[in-house]
Coordinates of C-alpha atoms in Angstrom, one line a residue:
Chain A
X1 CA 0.0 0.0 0.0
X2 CA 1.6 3.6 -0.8
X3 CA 2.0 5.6 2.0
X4 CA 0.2 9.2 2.4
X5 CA 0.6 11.6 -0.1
X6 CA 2.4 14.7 1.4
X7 CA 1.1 18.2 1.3
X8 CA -2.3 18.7 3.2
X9 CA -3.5 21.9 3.5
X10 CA -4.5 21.9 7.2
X11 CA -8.7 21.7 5.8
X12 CA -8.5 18.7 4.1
X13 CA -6.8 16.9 7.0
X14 CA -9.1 18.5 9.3
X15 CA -12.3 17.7 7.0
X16 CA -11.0 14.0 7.0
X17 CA -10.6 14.0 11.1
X18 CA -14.2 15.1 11.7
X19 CA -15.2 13.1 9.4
X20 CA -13.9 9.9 11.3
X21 CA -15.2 11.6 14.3
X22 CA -18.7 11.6 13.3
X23 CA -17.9 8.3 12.2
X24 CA -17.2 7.3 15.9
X25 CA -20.0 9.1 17.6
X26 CA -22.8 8.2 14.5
X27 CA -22.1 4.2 15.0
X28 CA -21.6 3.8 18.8
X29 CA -24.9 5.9 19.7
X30 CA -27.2 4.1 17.0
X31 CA -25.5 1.1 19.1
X32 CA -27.1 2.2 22.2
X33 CA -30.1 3.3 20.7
X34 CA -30.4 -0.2 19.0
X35 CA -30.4 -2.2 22.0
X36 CA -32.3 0.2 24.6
X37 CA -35.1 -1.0 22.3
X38 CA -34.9 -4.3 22.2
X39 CA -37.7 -4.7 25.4
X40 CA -39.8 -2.4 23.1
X41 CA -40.0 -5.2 20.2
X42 CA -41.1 -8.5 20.0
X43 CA -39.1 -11.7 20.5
X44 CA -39.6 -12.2 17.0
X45 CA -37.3 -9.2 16.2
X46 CA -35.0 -9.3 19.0
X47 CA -32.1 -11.1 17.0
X48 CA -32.9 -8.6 14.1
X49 CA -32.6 -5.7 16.4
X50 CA -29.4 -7.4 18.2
X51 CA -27.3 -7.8 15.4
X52 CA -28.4 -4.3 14.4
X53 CA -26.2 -3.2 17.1
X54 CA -23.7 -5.9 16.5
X55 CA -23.0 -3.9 13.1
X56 CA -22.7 -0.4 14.8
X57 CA -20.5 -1.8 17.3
X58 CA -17.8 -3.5 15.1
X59 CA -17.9 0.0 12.9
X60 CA -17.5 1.9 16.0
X61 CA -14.5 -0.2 17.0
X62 CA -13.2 0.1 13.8
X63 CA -13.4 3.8 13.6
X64 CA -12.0 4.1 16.7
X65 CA -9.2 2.5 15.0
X66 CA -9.3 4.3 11.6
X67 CA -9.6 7.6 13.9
X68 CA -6.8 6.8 16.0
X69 CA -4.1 5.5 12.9
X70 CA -5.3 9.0 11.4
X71 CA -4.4 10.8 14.3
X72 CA -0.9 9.1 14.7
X73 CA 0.0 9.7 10.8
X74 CA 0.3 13.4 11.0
X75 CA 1.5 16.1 13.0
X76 CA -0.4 19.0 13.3
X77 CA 1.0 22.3 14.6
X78 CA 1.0 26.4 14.5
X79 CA 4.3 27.8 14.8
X80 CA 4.8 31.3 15.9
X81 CA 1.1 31.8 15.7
X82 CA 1.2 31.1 12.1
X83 CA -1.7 28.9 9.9
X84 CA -1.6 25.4 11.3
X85 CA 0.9 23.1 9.4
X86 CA 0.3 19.8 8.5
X87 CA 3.0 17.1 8.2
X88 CA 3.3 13.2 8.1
X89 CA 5.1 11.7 10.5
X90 CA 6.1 8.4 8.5
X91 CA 3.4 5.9 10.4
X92 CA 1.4 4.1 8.8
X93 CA -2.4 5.0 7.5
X94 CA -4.5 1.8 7.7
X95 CA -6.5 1.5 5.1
X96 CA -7.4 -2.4 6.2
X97 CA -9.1 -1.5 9.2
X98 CA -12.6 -0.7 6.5
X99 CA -11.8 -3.8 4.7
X100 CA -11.9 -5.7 8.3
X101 CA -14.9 -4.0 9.4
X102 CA -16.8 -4.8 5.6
X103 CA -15.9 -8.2 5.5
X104 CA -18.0 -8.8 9.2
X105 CA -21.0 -6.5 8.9
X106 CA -21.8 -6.5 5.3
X107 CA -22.9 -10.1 5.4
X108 CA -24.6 -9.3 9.1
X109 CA -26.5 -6.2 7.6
X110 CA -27.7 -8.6 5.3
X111 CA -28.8 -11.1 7.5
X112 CA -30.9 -8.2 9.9
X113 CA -32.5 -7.4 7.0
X114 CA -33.9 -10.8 5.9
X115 CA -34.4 -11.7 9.8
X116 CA -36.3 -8.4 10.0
X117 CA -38.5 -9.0 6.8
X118 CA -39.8 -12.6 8.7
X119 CA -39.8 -14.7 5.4
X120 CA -40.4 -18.6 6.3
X121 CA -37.5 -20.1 7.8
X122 CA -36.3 -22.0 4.7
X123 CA -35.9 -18.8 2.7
X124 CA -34.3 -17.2 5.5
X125 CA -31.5 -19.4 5.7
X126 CA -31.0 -19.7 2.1
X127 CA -31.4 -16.3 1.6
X128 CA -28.9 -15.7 4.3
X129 CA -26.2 -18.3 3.2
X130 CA -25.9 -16.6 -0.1
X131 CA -25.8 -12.6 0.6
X132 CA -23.7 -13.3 2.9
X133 CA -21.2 -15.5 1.3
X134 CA -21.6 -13.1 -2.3
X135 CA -21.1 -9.8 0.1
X136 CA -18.5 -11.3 1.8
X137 CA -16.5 -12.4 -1.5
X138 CA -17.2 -8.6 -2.7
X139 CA -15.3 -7.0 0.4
X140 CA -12.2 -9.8 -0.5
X141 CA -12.1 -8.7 -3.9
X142 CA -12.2 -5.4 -3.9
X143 CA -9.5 -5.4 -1.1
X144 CA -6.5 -6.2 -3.9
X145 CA -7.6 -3.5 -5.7
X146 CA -7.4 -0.9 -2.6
X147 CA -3.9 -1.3 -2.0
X148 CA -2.6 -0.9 -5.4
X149 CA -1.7 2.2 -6.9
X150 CA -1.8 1.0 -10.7
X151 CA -4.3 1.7 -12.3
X152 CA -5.6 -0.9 -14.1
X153 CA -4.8 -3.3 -11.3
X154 CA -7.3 -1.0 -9.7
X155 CA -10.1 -1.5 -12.6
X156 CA -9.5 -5.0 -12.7
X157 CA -10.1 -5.9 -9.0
X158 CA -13.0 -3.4 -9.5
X159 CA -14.6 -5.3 -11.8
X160 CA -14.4 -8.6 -10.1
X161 CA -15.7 -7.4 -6.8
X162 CA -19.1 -5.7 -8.6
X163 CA -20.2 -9.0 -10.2
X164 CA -20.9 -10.2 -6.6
X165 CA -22.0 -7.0 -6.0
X166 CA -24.7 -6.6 -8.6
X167 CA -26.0 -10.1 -7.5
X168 CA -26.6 -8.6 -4.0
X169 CA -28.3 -5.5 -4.8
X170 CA -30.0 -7.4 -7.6
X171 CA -31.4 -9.7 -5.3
X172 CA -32.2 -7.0 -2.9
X173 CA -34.2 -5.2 -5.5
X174 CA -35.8 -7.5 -7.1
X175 CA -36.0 -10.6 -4.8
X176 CA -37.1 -8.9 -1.9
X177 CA -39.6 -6.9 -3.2
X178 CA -42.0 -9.2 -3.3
X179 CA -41.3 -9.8 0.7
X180 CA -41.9 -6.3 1.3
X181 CA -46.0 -6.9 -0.5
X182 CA -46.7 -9.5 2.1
X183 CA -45.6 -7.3 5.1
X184 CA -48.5 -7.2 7.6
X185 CA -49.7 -3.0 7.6
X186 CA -49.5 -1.0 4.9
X187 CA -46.5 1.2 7.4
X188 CA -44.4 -1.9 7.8
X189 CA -44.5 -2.2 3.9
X190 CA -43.5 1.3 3.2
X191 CA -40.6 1.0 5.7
X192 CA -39.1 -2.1 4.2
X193 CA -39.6 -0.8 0.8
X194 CA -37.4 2.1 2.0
X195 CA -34.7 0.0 3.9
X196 CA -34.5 -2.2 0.5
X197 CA -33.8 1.1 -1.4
X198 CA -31.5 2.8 0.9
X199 CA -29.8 -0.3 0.7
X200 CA -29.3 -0.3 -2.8
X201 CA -28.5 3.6 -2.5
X202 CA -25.8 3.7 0.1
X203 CA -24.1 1.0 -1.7
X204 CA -23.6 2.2 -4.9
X205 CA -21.7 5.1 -3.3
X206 CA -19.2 2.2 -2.7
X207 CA -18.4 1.8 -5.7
X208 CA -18.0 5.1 -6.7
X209 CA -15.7 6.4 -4.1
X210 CA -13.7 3.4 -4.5
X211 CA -13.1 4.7 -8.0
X212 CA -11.6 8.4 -7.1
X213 CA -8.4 6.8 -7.0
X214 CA -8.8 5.0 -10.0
X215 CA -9.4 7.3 -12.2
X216 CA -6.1 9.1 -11.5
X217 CA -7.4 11.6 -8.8
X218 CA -4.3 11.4 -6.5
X219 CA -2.8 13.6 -3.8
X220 CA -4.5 14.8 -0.5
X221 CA -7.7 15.9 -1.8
X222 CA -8.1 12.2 -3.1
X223 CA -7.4 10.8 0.5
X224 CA -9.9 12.6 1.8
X225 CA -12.6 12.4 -0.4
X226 CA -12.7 8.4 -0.7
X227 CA -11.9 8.7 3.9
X228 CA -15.2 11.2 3.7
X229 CA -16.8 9.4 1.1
X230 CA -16.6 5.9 2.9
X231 CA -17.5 8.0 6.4
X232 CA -20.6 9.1 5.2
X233 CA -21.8 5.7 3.3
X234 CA -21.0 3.6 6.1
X235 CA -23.6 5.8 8.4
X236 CA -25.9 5.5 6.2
X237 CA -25.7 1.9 5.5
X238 CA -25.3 1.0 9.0
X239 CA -26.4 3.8 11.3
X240 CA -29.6 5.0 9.8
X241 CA -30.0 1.6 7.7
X242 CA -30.8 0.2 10.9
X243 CA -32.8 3.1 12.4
X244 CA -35.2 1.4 9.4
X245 CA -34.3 -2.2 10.6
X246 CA -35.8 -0.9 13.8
X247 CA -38.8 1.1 12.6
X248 CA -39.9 -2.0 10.7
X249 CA -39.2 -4.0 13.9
X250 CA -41.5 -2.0 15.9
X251 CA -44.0 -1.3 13.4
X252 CA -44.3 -5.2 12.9
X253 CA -44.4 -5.8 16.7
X254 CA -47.2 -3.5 17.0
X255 CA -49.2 -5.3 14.9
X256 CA -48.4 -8.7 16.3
X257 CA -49.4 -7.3 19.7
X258 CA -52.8 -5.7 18.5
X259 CA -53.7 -9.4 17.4
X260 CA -54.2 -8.6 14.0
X261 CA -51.4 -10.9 13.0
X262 CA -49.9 -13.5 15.1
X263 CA -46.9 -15.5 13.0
X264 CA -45.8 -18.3 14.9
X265 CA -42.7 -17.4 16.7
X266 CA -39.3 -19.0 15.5
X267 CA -36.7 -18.8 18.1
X268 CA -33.4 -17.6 16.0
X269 CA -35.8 -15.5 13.4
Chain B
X1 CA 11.0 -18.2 22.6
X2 CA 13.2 -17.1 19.8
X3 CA 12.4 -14.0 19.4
X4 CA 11.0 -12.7 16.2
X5 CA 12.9 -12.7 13.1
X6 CA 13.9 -9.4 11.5
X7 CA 13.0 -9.2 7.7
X8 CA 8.9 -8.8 8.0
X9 CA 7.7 -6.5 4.4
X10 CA 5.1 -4.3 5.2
X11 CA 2.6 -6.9 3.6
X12 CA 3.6 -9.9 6.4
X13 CA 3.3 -6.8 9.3
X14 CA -0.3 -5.7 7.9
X15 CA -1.3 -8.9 7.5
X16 CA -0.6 -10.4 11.1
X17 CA -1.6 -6.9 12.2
X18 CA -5.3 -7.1 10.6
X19 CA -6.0 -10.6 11.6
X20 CA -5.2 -10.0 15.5
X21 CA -7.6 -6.7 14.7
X22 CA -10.3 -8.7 13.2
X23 CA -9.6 -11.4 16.2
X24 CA -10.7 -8.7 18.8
X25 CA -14.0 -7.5 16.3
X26 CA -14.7 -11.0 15.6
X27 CA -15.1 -12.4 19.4
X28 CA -16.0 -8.9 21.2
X29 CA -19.0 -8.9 18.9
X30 CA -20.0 -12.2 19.4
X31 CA -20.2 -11.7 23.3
X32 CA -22.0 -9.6 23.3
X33 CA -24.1 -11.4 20.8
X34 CA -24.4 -14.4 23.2
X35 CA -25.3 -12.1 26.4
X36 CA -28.4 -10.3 24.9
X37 CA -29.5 -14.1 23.8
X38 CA -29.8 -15.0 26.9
X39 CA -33.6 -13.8 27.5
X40 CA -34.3 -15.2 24.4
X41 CA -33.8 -19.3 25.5
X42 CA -35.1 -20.8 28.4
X43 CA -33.8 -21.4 31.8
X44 CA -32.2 -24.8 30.8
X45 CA -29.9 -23.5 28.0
X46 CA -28.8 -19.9 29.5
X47 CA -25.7 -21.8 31.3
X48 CA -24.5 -23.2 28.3
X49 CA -24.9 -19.7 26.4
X50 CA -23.4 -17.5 29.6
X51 CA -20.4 -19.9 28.8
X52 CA -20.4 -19.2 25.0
X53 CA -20.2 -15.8 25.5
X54 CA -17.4 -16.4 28.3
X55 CA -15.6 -18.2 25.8
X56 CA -15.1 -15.4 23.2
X57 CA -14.8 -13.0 26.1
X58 CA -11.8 -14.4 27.1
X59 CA -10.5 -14.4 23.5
X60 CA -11.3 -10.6 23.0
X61 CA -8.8 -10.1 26.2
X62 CA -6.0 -12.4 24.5
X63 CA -6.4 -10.7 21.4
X64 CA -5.9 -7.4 22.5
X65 CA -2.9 -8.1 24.9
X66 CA -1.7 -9.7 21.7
X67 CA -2.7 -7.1 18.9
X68 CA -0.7 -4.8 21.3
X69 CA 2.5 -7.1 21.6
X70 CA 2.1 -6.8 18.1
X71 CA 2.3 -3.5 17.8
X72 CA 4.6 -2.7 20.4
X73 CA 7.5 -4.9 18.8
X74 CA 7.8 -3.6 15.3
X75 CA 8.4 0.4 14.2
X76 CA 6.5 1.1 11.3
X77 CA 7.6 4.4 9.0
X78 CA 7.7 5.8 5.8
X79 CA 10.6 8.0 5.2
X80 CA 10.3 10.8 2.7
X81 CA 7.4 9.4 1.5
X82 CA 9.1 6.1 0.4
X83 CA 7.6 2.4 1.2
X84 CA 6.9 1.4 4.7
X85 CA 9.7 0.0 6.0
X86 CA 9.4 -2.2 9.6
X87 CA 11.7 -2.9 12.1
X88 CA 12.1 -5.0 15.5
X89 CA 11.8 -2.5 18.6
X90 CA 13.2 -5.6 20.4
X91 CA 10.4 -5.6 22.6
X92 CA 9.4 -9.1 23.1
X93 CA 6.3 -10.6 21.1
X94 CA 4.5 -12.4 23.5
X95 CA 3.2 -16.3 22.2
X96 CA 1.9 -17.5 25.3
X97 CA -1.1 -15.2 25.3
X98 CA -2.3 -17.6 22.7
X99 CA -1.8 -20.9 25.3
X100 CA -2.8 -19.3 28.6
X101 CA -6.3 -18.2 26.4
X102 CA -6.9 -21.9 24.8
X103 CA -6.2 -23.5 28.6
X104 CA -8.9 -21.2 29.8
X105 CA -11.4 -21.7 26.6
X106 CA -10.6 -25.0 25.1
X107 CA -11.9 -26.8 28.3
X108 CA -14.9 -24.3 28.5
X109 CA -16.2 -24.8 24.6
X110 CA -16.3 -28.4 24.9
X111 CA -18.8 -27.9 27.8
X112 CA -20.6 -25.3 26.6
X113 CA -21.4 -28.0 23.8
X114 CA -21.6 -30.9 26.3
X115 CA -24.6 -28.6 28.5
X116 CA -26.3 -27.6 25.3
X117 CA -26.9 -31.2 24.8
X118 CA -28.3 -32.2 27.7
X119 CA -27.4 -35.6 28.0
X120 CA -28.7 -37.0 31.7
X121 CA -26.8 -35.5 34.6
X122 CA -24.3 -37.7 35.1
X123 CA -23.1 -38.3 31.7
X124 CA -23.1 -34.2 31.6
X125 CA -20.3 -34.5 34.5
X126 CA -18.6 -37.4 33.3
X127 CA -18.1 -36.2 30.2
X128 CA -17.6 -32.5 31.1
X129 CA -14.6 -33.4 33.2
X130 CA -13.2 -36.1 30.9
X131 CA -13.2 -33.9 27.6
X132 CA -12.0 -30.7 30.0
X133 CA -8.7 -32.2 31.3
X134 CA -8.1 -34.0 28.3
X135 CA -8.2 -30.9 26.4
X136 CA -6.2 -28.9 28.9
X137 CA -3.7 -31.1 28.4
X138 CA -3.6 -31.3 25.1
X139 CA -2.8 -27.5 25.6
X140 CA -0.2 -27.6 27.9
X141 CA 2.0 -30.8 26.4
X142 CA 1.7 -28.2 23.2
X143 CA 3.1 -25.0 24.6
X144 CA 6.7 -27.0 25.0
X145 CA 7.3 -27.5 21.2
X146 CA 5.7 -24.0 20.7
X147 CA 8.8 -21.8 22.6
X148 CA 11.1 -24.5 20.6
X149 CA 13.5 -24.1 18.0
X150 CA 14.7 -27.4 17.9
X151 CA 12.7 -29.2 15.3
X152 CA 13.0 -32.5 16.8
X153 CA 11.8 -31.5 20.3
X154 CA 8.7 -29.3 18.3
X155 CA 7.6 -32.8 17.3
X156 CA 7.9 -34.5 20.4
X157 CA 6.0 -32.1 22.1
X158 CA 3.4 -32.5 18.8
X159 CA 2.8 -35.8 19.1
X160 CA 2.4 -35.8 23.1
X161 CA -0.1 -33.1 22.6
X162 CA -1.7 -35.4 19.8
X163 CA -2.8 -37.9 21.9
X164 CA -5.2 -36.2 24.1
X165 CA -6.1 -34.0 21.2
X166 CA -7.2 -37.5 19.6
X167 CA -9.2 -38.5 22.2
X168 CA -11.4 -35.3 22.2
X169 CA -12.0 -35.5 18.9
X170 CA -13.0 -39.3 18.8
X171 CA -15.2 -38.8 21.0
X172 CA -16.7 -35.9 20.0
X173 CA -17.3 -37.5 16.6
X174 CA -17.9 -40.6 17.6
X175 CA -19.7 -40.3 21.4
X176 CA -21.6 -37.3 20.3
X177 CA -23.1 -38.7 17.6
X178 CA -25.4 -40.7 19.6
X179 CA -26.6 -37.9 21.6
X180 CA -27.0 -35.9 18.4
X181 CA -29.8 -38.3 17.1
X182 CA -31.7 -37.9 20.6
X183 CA -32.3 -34.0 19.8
X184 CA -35.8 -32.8 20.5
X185 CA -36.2 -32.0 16.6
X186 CA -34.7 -32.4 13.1
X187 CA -33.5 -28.9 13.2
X188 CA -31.7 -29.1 16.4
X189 CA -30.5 -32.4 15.6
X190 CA -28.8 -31.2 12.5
X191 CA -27.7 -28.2 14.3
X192 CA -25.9 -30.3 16.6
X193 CA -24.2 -32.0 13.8
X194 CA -23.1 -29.3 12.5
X195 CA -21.5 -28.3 16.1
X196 CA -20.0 -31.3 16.2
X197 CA -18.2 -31.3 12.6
X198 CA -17.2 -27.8 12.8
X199 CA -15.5 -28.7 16.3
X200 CA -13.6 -31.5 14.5
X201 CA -12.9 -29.2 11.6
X202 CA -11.6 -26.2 13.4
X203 CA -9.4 -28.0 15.8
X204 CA -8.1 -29.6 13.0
X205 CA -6.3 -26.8 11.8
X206 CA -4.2 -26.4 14.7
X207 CA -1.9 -29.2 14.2
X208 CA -1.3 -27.9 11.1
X209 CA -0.5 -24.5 12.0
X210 CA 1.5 -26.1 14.6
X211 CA 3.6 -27.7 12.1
X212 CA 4.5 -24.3 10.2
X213 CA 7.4 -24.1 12.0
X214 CA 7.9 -28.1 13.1
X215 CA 8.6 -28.5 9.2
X216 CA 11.2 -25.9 9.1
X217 CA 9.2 -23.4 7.8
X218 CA 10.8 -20.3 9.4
X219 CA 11.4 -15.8 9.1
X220 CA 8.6 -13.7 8.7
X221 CA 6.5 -15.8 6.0
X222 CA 6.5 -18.6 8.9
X223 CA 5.4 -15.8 11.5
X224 CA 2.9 -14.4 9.3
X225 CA 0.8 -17.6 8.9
X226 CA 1.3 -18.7 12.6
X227 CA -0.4 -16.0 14.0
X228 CA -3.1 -15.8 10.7
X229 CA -3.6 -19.1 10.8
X230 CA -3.9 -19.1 14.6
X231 CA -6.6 -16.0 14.6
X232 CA -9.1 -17.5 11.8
X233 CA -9.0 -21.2 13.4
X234 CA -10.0 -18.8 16.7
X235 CA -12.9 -17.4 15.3
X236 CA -13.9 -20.1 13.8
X237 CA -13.6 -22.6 16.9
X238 CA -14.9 -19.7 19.5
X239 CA -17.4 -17.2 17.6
X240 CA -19.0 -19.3 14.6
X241 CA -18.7 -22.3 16.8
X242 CA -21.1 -20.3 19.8
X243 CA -23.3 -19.1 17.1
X244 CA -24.2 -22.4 16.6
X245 CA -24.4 -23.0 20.0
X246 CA -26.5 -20.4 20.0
X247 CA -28.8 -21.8 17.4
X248 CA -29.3 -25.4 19.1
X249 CA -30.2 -23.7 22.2
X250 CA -32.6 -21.2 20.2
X251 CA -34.1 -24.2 18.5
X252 CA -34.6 -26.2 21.9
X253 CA -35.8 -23.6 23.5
X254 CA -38.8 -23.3 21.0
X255 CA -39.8 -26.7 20.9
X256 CA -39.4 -26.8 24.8
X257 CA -42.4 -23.5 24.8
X258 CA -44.4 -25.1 22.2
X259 CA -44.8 -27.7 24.9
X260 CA -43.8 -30.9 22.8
X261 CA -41.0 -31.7 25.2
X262 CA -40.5 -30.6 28.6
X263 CA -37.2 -32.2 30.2
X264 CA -37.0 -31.5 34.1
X265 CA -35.0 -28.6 34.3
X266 CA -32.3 -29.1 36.4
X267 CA -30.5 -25.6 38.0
X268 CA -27.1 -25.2 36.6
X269 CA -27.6 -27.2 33.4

């Protein structure tokens, strides 16, 4: 992996800092939020709303991380009074610390969302096996690709990773759409329609930032876009992905609890 | 312990690095997993889960004590913007994290397995503290050949760690097998099968890993896969293992409340 560029202006290091920082405070409050609800639900959604949590917690840690090898790469300082300066002090940025955190909660944000959408058990467990395996094989290809600074190395690995990738979202749009029709109130429908699109939204901004770098954007300003870029997509996907997870949750243990519906409780489901 | 050898590319360092991160996000995740379970099954499986969740807790510890020996023995830089380069602080890296965590969990995991079968009492005990001491053992006749350079005395110290390791896992395949076909349902039945094989499978890797260096295997390359080796036969044996302890007890627990079978629950079982 090539080290930093040099040369940040002291903005674009800053904008990158915050950035993480949100990062941190974004995914370890949904975290709490997550499970301080889980009374509220159902045990039907419990495991749903658990590994909600589970997913905010591993991208907390890991932007603790991210945050912390950020910190440690640079020194920032005003001399005299004078603008702030940045420069690198020769440590290591970590790039694999997103690639870590990917390769756990992709596959697990898949899995809350079939868990949440109560298909029969069967489907679940296919459903489950194969998202999570294909998102899983995404994150390990597009790694190769990360670390690389030529080019079409780059493209290549880019390539590879988004055929796994277009069978996910694919599957999410398509496949689970007809999940979302048999959802018990018209509200629970609405909000699993939108979970399945945000999905497919905040997703295809991985792609993208992914390919700032590979189209010969360079320097500090690329660093920072694709450590913004990733910041902000990760929030969404995880941190407000599952604010949905949970609204659907709730919604759907409403229902249960009026009487109108009563599915027959599986344990792990 | 020899200590490490000089020579490690930035690659090998990363590598070993992101596998001991992914060790503490891995089993830190899954405790906490297990713990918020543990409303979810009944009284007669919340021992075995406590125990899962003890398990990978215990783990999490031993890979952050080693994530930081890690880190504290190598000096990582980039001068002038050039490659990473990494050097030896000469600040020990510390092996017998890995041996004091496996004499903790290794006897723990086999009766987390043993209680969420729930054989009769007194095979429970038996077994418990047959499987236990053979498997603490196994672990302590290993940690010998482990601190060895001598490639002779690394395989004398295998194959006296090979025989209890045998036993274990002869009569968790074999023993198991029958209690298996006595679960309360299909599911759980093959659940438990699955328990058992991954068990075999996982702890099967550690001879091998073992024999890295027994072979003569040795430098940074011989490190590398040690300790990457090592981490995903961890999660694999502690975290995906417990998730399937997990489901069996989920599964049980469901037939139990749909009142098909009702075993006599007995207090610490």
């Amino acid at each position: 992996m090539a080290p930093l560029p040099d040369g940040f202006s002291y903005a674009e290091w800053n904008a990158t800092y915050n950035a993480l920082s949100f990062g941190i405070a974004a995914m370890g409050s949904a975290t709490i939020f997550f499970w301080l609800q889980l009374p509220n639900v159902t045990k039907n959604y419990r495991t749903a709303l658990t590994i909600t949590g589970i997913v905010t917690l591993i991208a907390t840690y890991h932007y603790i991380r991210i945050f912390n090898s950020w910190s440690e790469a640079f020194t920032v300082a005003s001399k005299d009074g004078g603008d702030y300066t940045v420069q690198l002090t020769g440590a290591p940025f970590n790039d694999g610390y997103r690639y870590v955190d990917w390769l756990l909660t992709v596959p697990l944000l898949l899995i809350e969302l079939i868990l949440v959408m109560k298909l029969p058990q069967a489907e679940t467990v296919s459903l489950s096996w194969k998202l999570g395996l294909a998102s899983a094989l995404m994150v390990a290809l597009g790694y190769p690709g990360e670390i690389q600074e030529d080019l079409s190395v780059r493209w290549f690995w880019w390539c590879l990773s988004m055929i796994p990738f277009c069978y996910v979202v694919f599957t999410l749009a398509v496949g689970l759409a007809e999940a979302t029709s048999k959802q018990p109130s018209p509200a629970a429908a609405s909000l699993a329609s939108a979970a399945r699109y945000l999905t497919v939204l905040s997703w295809c901004t991985y792609p993208f930032v992914y390919m700032v770098k590979s189209v010969g954007l360079a320097g500090p300003a690329a660093t920072m876009y694709d450590q913004v870029g990733y910041s902000l997509a990760d929030v969404l996907a995880k941190a407000v992905f599952g604010v949905l997870i949970w609204a659907i949750a709730a919604e759907k243990s409403a229902v249960e609890e009026s009487g109108k519906v009563l599915p027959k409780a599986h344990p792990y489901v």
